[in-house]
PDB file of C-alpha atoms and ligand atoms in Angstrom:
ATOM      1  CA  MET A 183      25.619-124.624 185.806  1.00 48.00           C
ATOM      2  CA  SER A 184      27.738-122.352 183.309  1.00 50.00           C
ATOM      3  CA  ASN A 185      31.290-124.805 184.137  1.00 58.00           C
ATOM      4  CA  ASN A 186      29.704-127.315 183.441  1.00 82.00           C
ATOM      5  CA  LEU A 187      29.389-126.068 179.598  1.00 96.00           C
ATOM      6  CA  PHE A 188      32.558-126.230 177.097  1.00 98.00           C
ATOM      7  CA  ILE A 189      32.573-123.859 174.607  1.00 98.00           C
ATOM      8  CA  ILE A 190      35.650-122.965 172.571  1.00 98.00           C
ATOM      9  CA  ASP A 191      35.574-119.489 171.342  1.00 98.00           C
ATOM     10  CA  SER A 192      37.286-120.316 168.051  1.00 98.00           C
ATOM     11  CA  HIS A 193      38.623-116.974 166.786  1.00 98.00           C
ATOM     12  CA  CYS A 194      40.590-113.963 168.810  1.00 98.00           C
ATOM     13  CA  HIS A 195      42.688-111.553 168.891  1.00 98.00           C
ATOM     14  CA  LEU A 196      44.168-112.158 171.991  1.00 98.00           C
ATOM     15  CA  ASP A 197      46.320-108.832 171.344  1.00 98.00           C
ATOM     16  CA  SER A 198      44.443-106.515 169.352  1.00 98.00           C
ATOM     17  CA  LEU A 199      42.313-106.253 173.151  1.00 98.00           C
ATOM     18  CA  ASP A 200      42.317-103.589 175.481  1.00 97.00           C
ATOM     19  CA  TYR A 201      44.502-103.791 178.037  1.00 97.00           C
ATOM     20  CA  GLU A 202      44.264-100.033 179.323  1.00 96.00           C
ATOM     21  CA  THR A 203      41.434 -99.381 180.887  1.00 96.00           C
ATOM     22  CA  ARG A 204      39.615-102.813 179.849  1.00 96.00           C
ATOM     23  CA  HIS A 205      41.269-105.659 181.144  1.00 97.00           C
ATOM     24  CA  LYS A 206      44.339-105.826 183.923  1.00 97.00           C
ATOM     25  CA  ASP A 207      45.624-109.108 181.733  1.00 98.00           C
ATOM     26  CA  VAL A 208      44.867-111.727 179.482  1.00 98.00           C
ATOM     27  CA  ASP A 209      44.498-114.059 182.144  1.00 98.00           C
ATOM     28  CA  GLU A 210      41.567-111.792 183.965  1.00 98.00           C
ATOM     29  CA  VAL A 211      39.844-112.622 179.987  1.00 98.00           C
ATOM     30  CA  ILE A 212      40.853-116.074 179.979  1.00 98.00           C
ATOM     31  CA  GLU A 213      39.325-116.273 183.777  1.00 98.00           C
ATOM     32  CA  ASN A 214      35.922-113.959 182.482  1.00 97.00           C
ATOM     33  CA  ALA A 215      35.710-116.794 179.118  1.00 98.00           C
ATOM     34  CA  LYS A 216      36.260-119.232 182.215  1.00 97.00           C
ATOM     35  CA  ASN A 217      33.394-118.297 184.499  1.00 97.00           C
ATOM     36  CA  ARG A 218      31.071-118.688 181.485  1.00 97.00           C
ATOM     37  CA  GLY A 219      31.845-122.064 180.314  1.00 97.00           C
ATOM     38  CA  VAL A 220      34.624-121.103 177.765  1.00 98.00           C
ATOM     39  CA  GLN A 221      37.706-123.717 178.053  1.00 98.00           C
ATOM     40  CA  HIS A 222      39.534-122.988 175.569  1.00 98.00           C
ATOM     41  CA  LEU A 223      40.528-120.096 172.291  1.00 98.00           C
ATOM     42  CA  ILE A 224      41.920-120.133 169.486  1.00 98.00           C
ATOM     43  CA  SER A 225      43.703-117.039 169.112  1.00 98.00           C
ATOM     44  CA  ILE A 226      44.361-115.561 165.465  1.00 98.00           C
ATOM     45  CA  CYS A 227      47.816-113.731 164.271  1.00 98.00           C
ATOM     46  CA  THR A 228      46.950-111.356 161.419  1.00 98.00           C
ATOM     47  CA  THR A 229      50.565-110.678 160.808  1.00 98.00           C
ATOM     48  CA  ILE A 230      53.692-112.589 160.743  1.00 98.00           C
ATOM     49  CA  GLY A 231      56.144-109.867 162.701  1.00 98.00           C
ATOM     50  CA  ARG A 232      52.755-110.304 165.385  1.00 98.00           C
ATOM     51  CA  PHE A 233      53.504-113.589 166.133  1.00 98.00           C
ATOM     52  CA  GLU A 234      55.807-113.121 168.639  1.00 98.00           C
ATOM     53  CA  ALA A 235      55.007-111.162 170.038  1.00 98.00           C
ATOM     54  CA  MET A 236      51.247-113.143 170.224  1.00 98.00           C
ATOM     55  CA  LYS A 237      52.886-116.396 171.173  1.00 98.00           C
ATOM     56  CA  GLN A 238      54.874-114.946 174.041  1.00 98.00           C
ATOM     57  CA  LEU A 239      51.313-113.187 175.751  1.00 98.00           C
ATOM     58  CA  THR A 240      50.232-116.803 175.495  1.00 98.00           C
ATOM     59  CA  ALA A 241      52.937-118.886 176.295  1.00 98.00           C
ATOM     60  CA  HIS A 242      51.570-119.427 179.980  1.00 98.00           C
ATOM     61  CA  ARG A 243      48.395-119.993 178.226  1.00 98.00           C
ATOM     62  CA  SER A 244      47.602-124.302 177.660  1.00 97.00           C
ATOM     63  CA  ASP A 245      43.743-123.027 177.389  1.00 98.00           C
ATOM     64  CA  VAL A 246      44.635-121.176 174.480  1.00 98.00           C
ATOM     65  CA  SER A 247      46.019-122.336 170.592  1.00 98.00           C
ATOM     66  CA  LEU A 248      47.363-120.117 167.944  1.00 98.00           C
ATOM     67  CA  SER A 249      47.312-119.291 164.330  1.00 98.00           C
ATOM     68  CA  CYS A 250      49.072-117.620 161.868  1.00 98.00           C
ATOM     69  CA  GLY A 251      48.921-115.551 158.225  1.00 98.00           C
ATOM     70  CA  VAL A 252      48.530-113.100 156.777  1.00 98.00           C
ATOM     71  CA  HIS A 253      44.831-110.915 156.883  1.00 98.00           C
ATOM     72  CA  PRO A 254      44.042-109.294 153.529  1.00 98.00           C
ATOM     73  CA  LEU A 255      43.907-106.202 155.615  1.00 97.00           C
ATOM     74  CA  ASN A 256      47.455-106.629 156.553  1.00 98.00           C
ATOM     75  CA  VAL A 257      48.891-107.445 153.012  1.00 98.00           C
ATOM     76  CA  GLU A 258      51.153-104.137 153.149  1.00 98.00           C
ATOM     77  CA  ASP A 259      52.534-104.107 156.330  1.00 97.00           C
ATOM     78  CA  GLU A 260      55.440-105.769 155.363  1.00 96.00           C
ATOM     79  CA  PRO A 261      56.996-107.863 152.466  1.00 97.00           C
ATOM     80  CA  PHE A 262      55.874-111.569 152.910  1.00 98.00           C
ATOM     81  CA  ASP A 263      57.995-114.175 154.078  1.00 98.00           C
ATOM     82  CA  TYR A 264      56.992-117.541 152.651  1.00 98.00           C
ATOM     83  CA  GLU A 265      59.096-119.761 154.752  1.00 98.00           C
ATOM     84  CA  LYS A 266      59.068-117.815 158.194  1.00 98.00           C
ATOM     85  CA  LEU A 267      55.539-118.671 157.937  1.00 98.00           C
ATOM     86  CA  LEU A 268      55.965-121.737 156.898  1.00 98.00           C
ATOM     87  CA  ALA A 269      58.151-121.944 160.423  1.00 98.00           C
ATOM     88  CA  TYR A 270      56.200-120.103 162.375  1.00 98.00           C
ATOM     89  CA  VAL A 271      52.981-122.808 161.324  1.00 98.00           C
ATOM     90  CA  GLN A 272      54.752-125.980 162.611  1.00 98.00           C
ATOM     91  CA  ASP A 273      54.760-124.282 165.934  1.00 98.00           C
ATOM     92  CA  PRO A 274      52.253-127.487 167.926  1.00 97.00           C
ATOM     93  CA  ARG A 275      50.576-124.044 169.382  1.00 98.00           C
ATOM     94  CA  VAL A 276      49.565-123.190 166.454  1.00 98.00           C
ATOM     95  CA  VAL A 277      46.693-124.931 165.026  1.00 98.00           C
ATOM     96  CA  ALA A 278      46.131-123.354 161.447  1.00 98.00           C
ATOM     97  CA  VAL A 279      46.695-121.221 158.949  1.00 98.00           C
ATOM     98  CA  GLY A 280      45.632-118.099 158.959  1.00 97.00           C
ATOM     99  CA  GLU A 281      43.171-115.561 158.671  1.00 98.00           C
ATOM    100  CA  THR A 282      44.279-115.308 155.408  1.00 98.00           C
ATOM    101  CA  GLY A 283      41.563-114.761 152.176  1.00 98.00           C
ATOM    102  CA  LEU A 284      40.404-111.594 150.661  1.00 98.00           C
ATOM    103  CA  ASP A 285      38.290-108.603 151.527  1.00 97.00           C
ATOM    104  CA  TYR A 286      37.981-105.189 148.575  1.00 97.00           C
ATOM    105  CA  HIS A 287      35.282-104.174 151.086  1.00 95.00           C
ATOM    106  CA  TYR A 288      37.804-102.009 152.265  1.00 93.00           C
ATOM    107  CA  THR A 289      41.180-102.566 150.294  1.00 92.00           C
ATOM    108  CA  PRO A 290      40.384-103.619 146.847  1.00 93.00           C
ATOM    109  CA  GLU A 291      43.421-101.980 146.261  1.00 95.00           C
ATOM    110  CA  THR A 292      46.458-104.442 147.101  1.00 97.00           C
ATOM    111  CA  LYS A 293      42.996-107.408 145.455  1.00 98.00           C
ATOM    112  CA  ALA A 294      46.284-108.825 143.234  1.00 98.00           C
ATOM    113  CA  LEU A 295      48.680-108.306 146.356  1.00 98.00           C
ATOM    114  CA  GLN A 296      45.794-110.372 147.942  1.00 98.00           C
ATOM    115  CA  GLN A 297      45.341-112.864 145.862  1.00 98.00           C
ATOM    116  CA  SER A 298      49.205-113.569 145.410  1.00 98.00           C
ATOM    117  CA  LEU A 299      49.414-114.250 149.544  1.00 98.00           C
ATOM    118  CA  PHE A 300      45.849-116.158 149.525  1.00 98.00           C
ATOM    119  CA  GLU A 301      46.898-118.734 147.106  1.00 98.00           C
ATOM    120  CA  GLN A 302      50.470-119.297 148.970  1.00 98.00           C
ATOM    121  CA  GLN A 303      49.393-119.576 152.093  1.00 98.00           C
ATOM    122  CA  ILE A 304      46.797-122.561 151.122  1.00 98.00           C
ATOM    123  CA  GLU A 305      50.155-123.844 149.909  1.00 98.00           C
ATOM    124  CA  ILE A 306      51.499-123.306 153.078  1.00 98.00           C
ATOM    125  CA  ALA A 307      48.294-125.078 154.751  1.00 98.00           C
ATOM    126  CA  LYS A 308      48.493-127.888 152.626  1.00 98.00           C
ATOM    127  CA  GLN A 309      52.003-128.459 153.552  1.00 98.00           C
ATOM    128  CA  VAL A 310      52.067-128.311 157.527  1.00 98.00           C
ATOM    129  CA  LYS A 311      48.809-130.681 156.500  1.00 98.00           C
ATOM    130  CA  LYS A 312      46.658-127.565 158.854  1.00 98.00           C
ATOM    131  CA  PRO A 313      43.489-125.905 158.370  1.00 98.00           C
ATOM    132  CA  LEU A 314      42.915-122.762 156.585  1.00 99.00           C
ATOM    133  CA  VAL A 315      41.359-120.159 158.549  1.00 98.00           C
ATOM    134  CA  ILE A 316      39.876-117.670 156.269  1.00 98.00           C
ATOM    135  CA  HIS A 317      37.932-113.590 155.687  1.00 98.00           C
ATOM    136  CA  THR A 318      36.050-113.001 153.433  1.00 97.00           C
ATOM    137  CA  ARG A 319      34.511-110.055 152.722  1.00 96.00           C
ATOM    138  CA  SER A 320      33.101-108.536 149.146  1.00 96.00           C
ATOM    139  CA  ALA A 321      34.865-111.268 146.985  1.00 97.00           C
ATOM    140  CA  ARG A 322      33.041-114.321 146.929  1.00 97.00           C
ATOM    141  CA  GLU A 323      33.768-115.814 144.548  1.00 98.00           C
ATOM    142  CA  ASP A 324      37.465-115.075 143.813  1.00 98.00           C
ATOM    143  CA  THR A 325      37.522-116.927 147.327  1.00 98.00           C
ATOM    144  CA  MET A 326      35.656-119.573 146.250  1.00 98.00           C
ATOM    145  CA  HIS A 327      37.881-120.045 142.902  1.00 98.00           C
ATOM    146  CA  PHE A 328      41.185-120.131 145.063  1.00 98.00           C
ATOM    147  CA  LEU A 329      40.520-122.498 147.606  1.00 98.00           C
ATOM    148  CA  GLU A 330      38.437-124.463 144.860  1.00 98.00           C
ATOM    149  CA  LYS A 331      41.888-123.834 142.055  1.00 98.00           C
ATOM    150  CA  GLY A 332      44.219-124.579 145.204  1.00 98.00           C
ATOM    151  CA  ASN A 333      42.810-127.748 146.889  1.00 98.00           C
ATOM    152  CA  ALA A 334      42.350-126.275 150.296  1.00 98.00           C
ATOM    153  CA  GLN A 335      39.888-128.721 150.259  1.00 98.00           C
ATOM    154  CA  ASP A 336      43.177-131.716 151.300  1.00 98.00           C
ATOM    155  CA  CYS A 337      44.382-129.282 154.714  1.00 98.00           C
ATOM    156  CA  GLY A 338      40.434-128.412 155.153  1.00 98.00           C
ATOM    157  CA  GLY A 339      39.402-124.935 156.528  1.00 98.00           C
ATOM    158  CA  VAL A 340      36.993-122.393 158.219  1.00 98.00           C
ATOM    159  CA  LEU A 341      35.349-119.680 156.958  1.00 98.00           C
ATOM    160  CA  HIS A 342      34.889-117.454 159.994  1.00 98.00           C
ATOM    161  CA  CYS A 343      32.970-114.008 160.954  1.00 98.00           C
ATOM    162  CA  PHE A 344      30.537-115.973 158.137  1.00 98.00           C
ATOM    163  CA  THR A 345      27.964-112.783 156.731  1.00 97.00           C
ATOM    164  CA  GLU A 346      27.824-114.408 153.030  1.00 97.00           C
ATOM    165  CA  ASP A 347      25.210-115.619 151.535  1.00 97.00           C
ATOM    166  CA  TRP A 348      23.387-119.545 151.270  1.00 98.00           C
ATOM    167  CA  ASN A 349      25.417-120.140 147.973  1.00 98.00           C
ATOM    168  CA  MET A 350      28.715-119.590 149.446  1.00 98.00           C
ATOM    169  CA  ALA A 351      28.326-121.397 152.256  1.00 98.00           C
ATOM    170  CA  LYS A 352      26.739-124.677 150.247  1.00 98.00           C
ATOM    171  CA  ARG A 353      30.155-124.635 148.569  1.00 98.00           C
ATOM    172  CA  ALA A 354      32.568-124.538 151.153  1.00 98.00           C
ATOM    173  CA  LEU A 355      30.704-127.226 152.962  1.00 98.00           C
ATOM    174  CA  ASP A 356      31.367-128.982 149.797  1.00 98.00           C
ATOM    175  CA  ILE A 357      34.867-128.626 149.853  1.00 98.00           C
ATOM    176  CA  GLY A 358      34.633-129.707 153.639  1.00 98.00           C
ATOM    177  CA  PHE A 359      34.651-126.655 155.417  1.00 98.00           C
ATOM    178  CA  TYR A 360      33.206-125.339 158.532  1.00 98.00           C
ATOM    179  CA  ILE A 361      30.765-122.250 158.784  1.00 98.00           C
ATOM    180  CA  SER A 362      32.069-120.366 162.267  1.00 98.00           C
ATOM    181  CA  ILE A 363      28.751-117.787 163.650  1.00 98.00           C
ATOM    182  CA  SER A 364      30.182-114.883 165.613  1.00 98.00           C
ATOM    183  CA  GLY A 365      27.670-112.443 167.293  1.00 97.00           C
ATOM    184  CA  ILE A 366      26.721-110.780 164.244  1.00 97.00           C
ATOM    185  CA  ILE A 367      23.788-113.327 164.102  1.00 98.00           C
ATOM    186  CA  THR A 368      22.158-111.416 167.350  1.00 97.00           C
ATOM    187  CA  PHE A 369      21.985-108.896 165.391  1.00 97.00           C
ATOM    188  CA  ARG A 370      18.421-107.547 164.148  1.00 95.00           C
ATOM    189  CA  ASN A 371      19.172-107.107 160.134  1.00 95.00           C
ATOM    190  CA  ALA A 372      20.328-111.003 160.351  1.00 97.00           C
ATOM    191  CA  GLU A 373      18.128-112.195 159.213  1.00 97.00           C
ATOM    192  CA  GLU A 374      19.600-114.167 156.237  1.00 97.00           C
ATOM    193  CA  LEU A 375      22.157-114.598 158.110  1.00 98.00           C
ATOM    194  CA  ARG A 376      20.041-116.549 160.147  1.00 98.00           C
ATOM    195  CA  ASP A 377      18.597-118.325 157.279  1.00 98.00           C
ATOM    196  CA  VAL A 378      22.143-119.745 156.517  1.00 98.00           C
ATOM    197  CA  ALA A 379      22.630-120.944 159.791  1.00 98.00           C
ATOM    198  CA  ARG A 380      19.230-123.022 159.741  1.00 98.00           C
ATOM    199  CA  LYS A 381      20.368-124.474 156.250  1.00 98.00           C
ATOM    200  CA  VAL A 382      24.262-125.895 157.657  1.00 98.00           C
ATOM    201  CA  PRO A 383      24.540-129.019 158.645  1.00 98.00           C
ATOM    202  CA  LEU A 384      25.671-129.230 163.026  1.00 98.00           C
ATOM    203  CA  ASP A 385      28.362-131.597 162.490  1.00 98.00           C
ATOM    204  CA  ARG A 386      30.533-128.395 160.379  1.00 98.00           C
ATOM    205  CA  LEU A 387      29.019-125.017 162.724  1.00 98.00           C
ATOM    206  CA  LEU A 388      31.586-123.379 164.921  1.00 98.00           C
ATOM    207  CA  VAL A 389      31.315-120.414 167.663  1.00 98.00           C
ATOM    208  CA  GLU A 390      33.534-117.587 167.685  1.00 98.00           C
ATOM    209  CA  THR A 391      34.222-113.880 168.993  1.00 98.00           C
ATOM    210  CA  ASP A 392      36.535-112.483 166.846  1.00 98.00           C
ATOM    211  CA  SER A 393      37.130-109.958 169.644  1.00 98.00           C
ATOM    212  CA  PRO A 394      37.774-107.530 170.645  1.00 97.00           C
ATOM    213  CA  TYR A 395      35.311-106.721 167.390  1.00 95.00           C
ATOM    214  CA  LEU A 396      31.996-107.372 166.735  1.00 91.00           C
ATOM    215  CA  ALA A 397      30.310-108.044 170.652  1.00 94.00           C
ATOM    216  CA  PRO A 398      27.021-109.801 170.336  1.00 94.00           C
ATOM    217  CA  ILE A 399      23.999-108.687 171.561  1.00 95.00           C
ATOM    218  CA  PRO A 400      23.043-107.637 174.513  1.00 94.00           C
ATOM    219  CA  TYR A 401      27.021-105.696 174.296  1.00 94.00           C
ATOM    220  CA  ARG A 402      26.159-104.863 170.519  1.00 93.00           C
ATOM    221  CA  GLY A 403      28.920-101.638 170.181  1.00 91.00           C
ATOM    222  CA  LYS A 404      31.132-102.168 173.290  1.00 94.00           C
ATOM    223  CA  PRO A 405      34.288-103.655 172.906  1.00 95.00           C
ATOM    224  CA  ASN A 406      34.188-107.813 172.608  1.00 98.00           C
ATOM    225  CA  GLN A 407      35.863-110.499 174.737  1.00 98.00           C
ATOM    226  CA  PRO A 408      35.883-115.057 174.465  1.00 98.00           C
ATOM    227  CA  ALA A 409      33.231-114.494 176.987  1.00 98.00           C
ATOM    228  CA  TYR A 410      30.786-113.431 175.114  1.00 98.00           C
ATOM    229  CA  VAL A 411      30.675-116.502 173.181  1.00 98.00           C
ATOM    230  CA  ARG A 412      28.859-117.945 175.550  1.00 98.00           C
ATOM    231  CA  GLU A 413      26.063-115.604 173.636  1.00 98.00           C
ATOM    232  CA  VAL A 414      26.325-116.557 169.762  1.00 98.00           C
ATOM    233  CA  CYS A 415      26.274-120.284 171.220  1.00 98.00           C
ATOM    234  CA  GLU A 416      23.184-119.282 173.050  1.00 98.00           C
ATOM    235  CA  TYR A 417      21.956-117.374 170.826  1.00 98.00           C
ATOM    236  CA  LEU A 418      23.023-119.922 167.569  1.00 98.00           C
ATOM    237  CA  ALA A 419      21.554-123.157 169.882  1.00 98.00           C
ATOM    238  CA  THR A 420      17.963-121.633 170.276  1.00 98.00           C
ATOM    239  CA  LEU A 421      17.932-120.944 166.305  1.00 98.00           C
ATOM    240  CA  LYS A 422      19.150-125.305 165.613  1.00 98.00           C
ATOM    241  CA  GLY A 423      16.129-126.016 168.315  1.00 98.00           C
ATOM    242  CA  ILE A 424      18.734-127.689 170.648  1.00 98.00           C
ATOM    243  CA  SER A 425      19.676-127.218 174.310  1.00 97.00           C
ATOM    244  CA  VAL A 426      23.017-124.769 175.157  1.00 98.00           C
ATOM    245  CA  GLU A 427      24.523-127.524 176.661  1.00 97.00           C
ATOM    246  CA  GLN A 428      24.193-129.268 172.988  1.00 98.00           C
ATOM    247  CA  MET A 429      25.274-126.795 170.768  1.00 98.00           C
ATOM    248  CA  ALA A 430      28.441-126.708 172.930  1.00 98.00           C
ATOM    249  CA  GLU A 431      29.215-130.172 173.003  1.00 98.00           C
ATOM    250  CA  ILE A 432      28.833-130.142 169.467  1.00 98.00           C
ATOM    251  CA  THR A 433      30.689-127.295 168.435  1.00 98.00           C
ATOM    252  CA  THR A 434      33.985-128.104 170.796  1.00 98.00           C
ATOM    253  CA  GLN A 435      33.547-131.582 168.782  1.00 98.00           C
ATOM    254  CA  ASN A 436      33.803-129.939 165.704  1.00 98.00           C
ATOM    255  CA  VAL A 437      37.270-127.360 165.895  1.00 98.00           C
ATOM    256  CA  GLN A 438      38.137-129.985 167.410  1.00 98.00           C
ATOM    257  CA  ARG A 439      38.061-132.416 164.855  1.00 98.00           C
ATOM    258  CA  LEU A 440      39.350-129.182 162.029  1.00 98.00           C
ATOM    259  CA  PHE A 441      42.282-128.405 164.172  1.00 98.00           C
ATOM    260  CA  ASN A 442      43.053-131.961 165.620  1.00 98.00           C
ATOM    261  CA  LEU A 443      43.013-130.695 169.289  1.00 97.00           C
ATOM    262  CA  LYS A 444      43.000-132.550 171.791  1.00 93.00           C
ATOM    263  CA  LEU A 445      41.924-131.387 174.720  1.00 89.00           C
TER     264      LEU A 445
HETATM  265 ZN1   ZN B 678      38.194-111.775 160.186  1.00 78.85          ZN
HETATM  266 ZN1   ZN B 679      39.250-112.213 163.154  1.00 78.85          ZN
END
């Protein structure tokens, strides 16, 4: 039954899972996922320096696609190398640029640097014609400002792990972006997010885990893993009044369209 499902975890960090005590290796993580109908994963790189290791970690897996970018919370980790990122994102396994964006919640002091790297990554995405994976927190206005000003509609993208309001979702939808829903949708206090998700058209929704963070109920508080995107998909299906099979099919088509992913 579950194996008939074809769900894609559109955002996870396979290089950040706990392979010391929790998982044997990446293959075991993916096996767990497949047992729950999760057939493909997009593993997101958060610094340029980590890309080679991520690539190696997943080199034998045709069911893992990659992205590469500099996360707004990592802008000070290393000097930004535009040419290197430009080269990395042209790798055929890389389907997106990011995650990039703005996070004023945790590190408002790096605002200027975050903005500069965000602008440059929008340029790279347009140059290689691959979509953007956007992280935004406490920076609604500026995130949309840079996306609109940078003509990000030319490459498209997704606001991942969406936790913002309907106004922001609407502005993102207006420039052709997708909205990705994580396990937060299952949290008791996420009523505003559920209202937003009810309004987002089905053909613009993605599902993700953001593993190892933000496990959905009933795993809340535990380390997350791609298998649990099943819970997100089920929850969202109920919210939208369709079957989990339909939700899996629709969100998989959306991922394939956005990331130009041939499976
Ligand atoms: Zn993020
Ligand atoms: Zn992430």
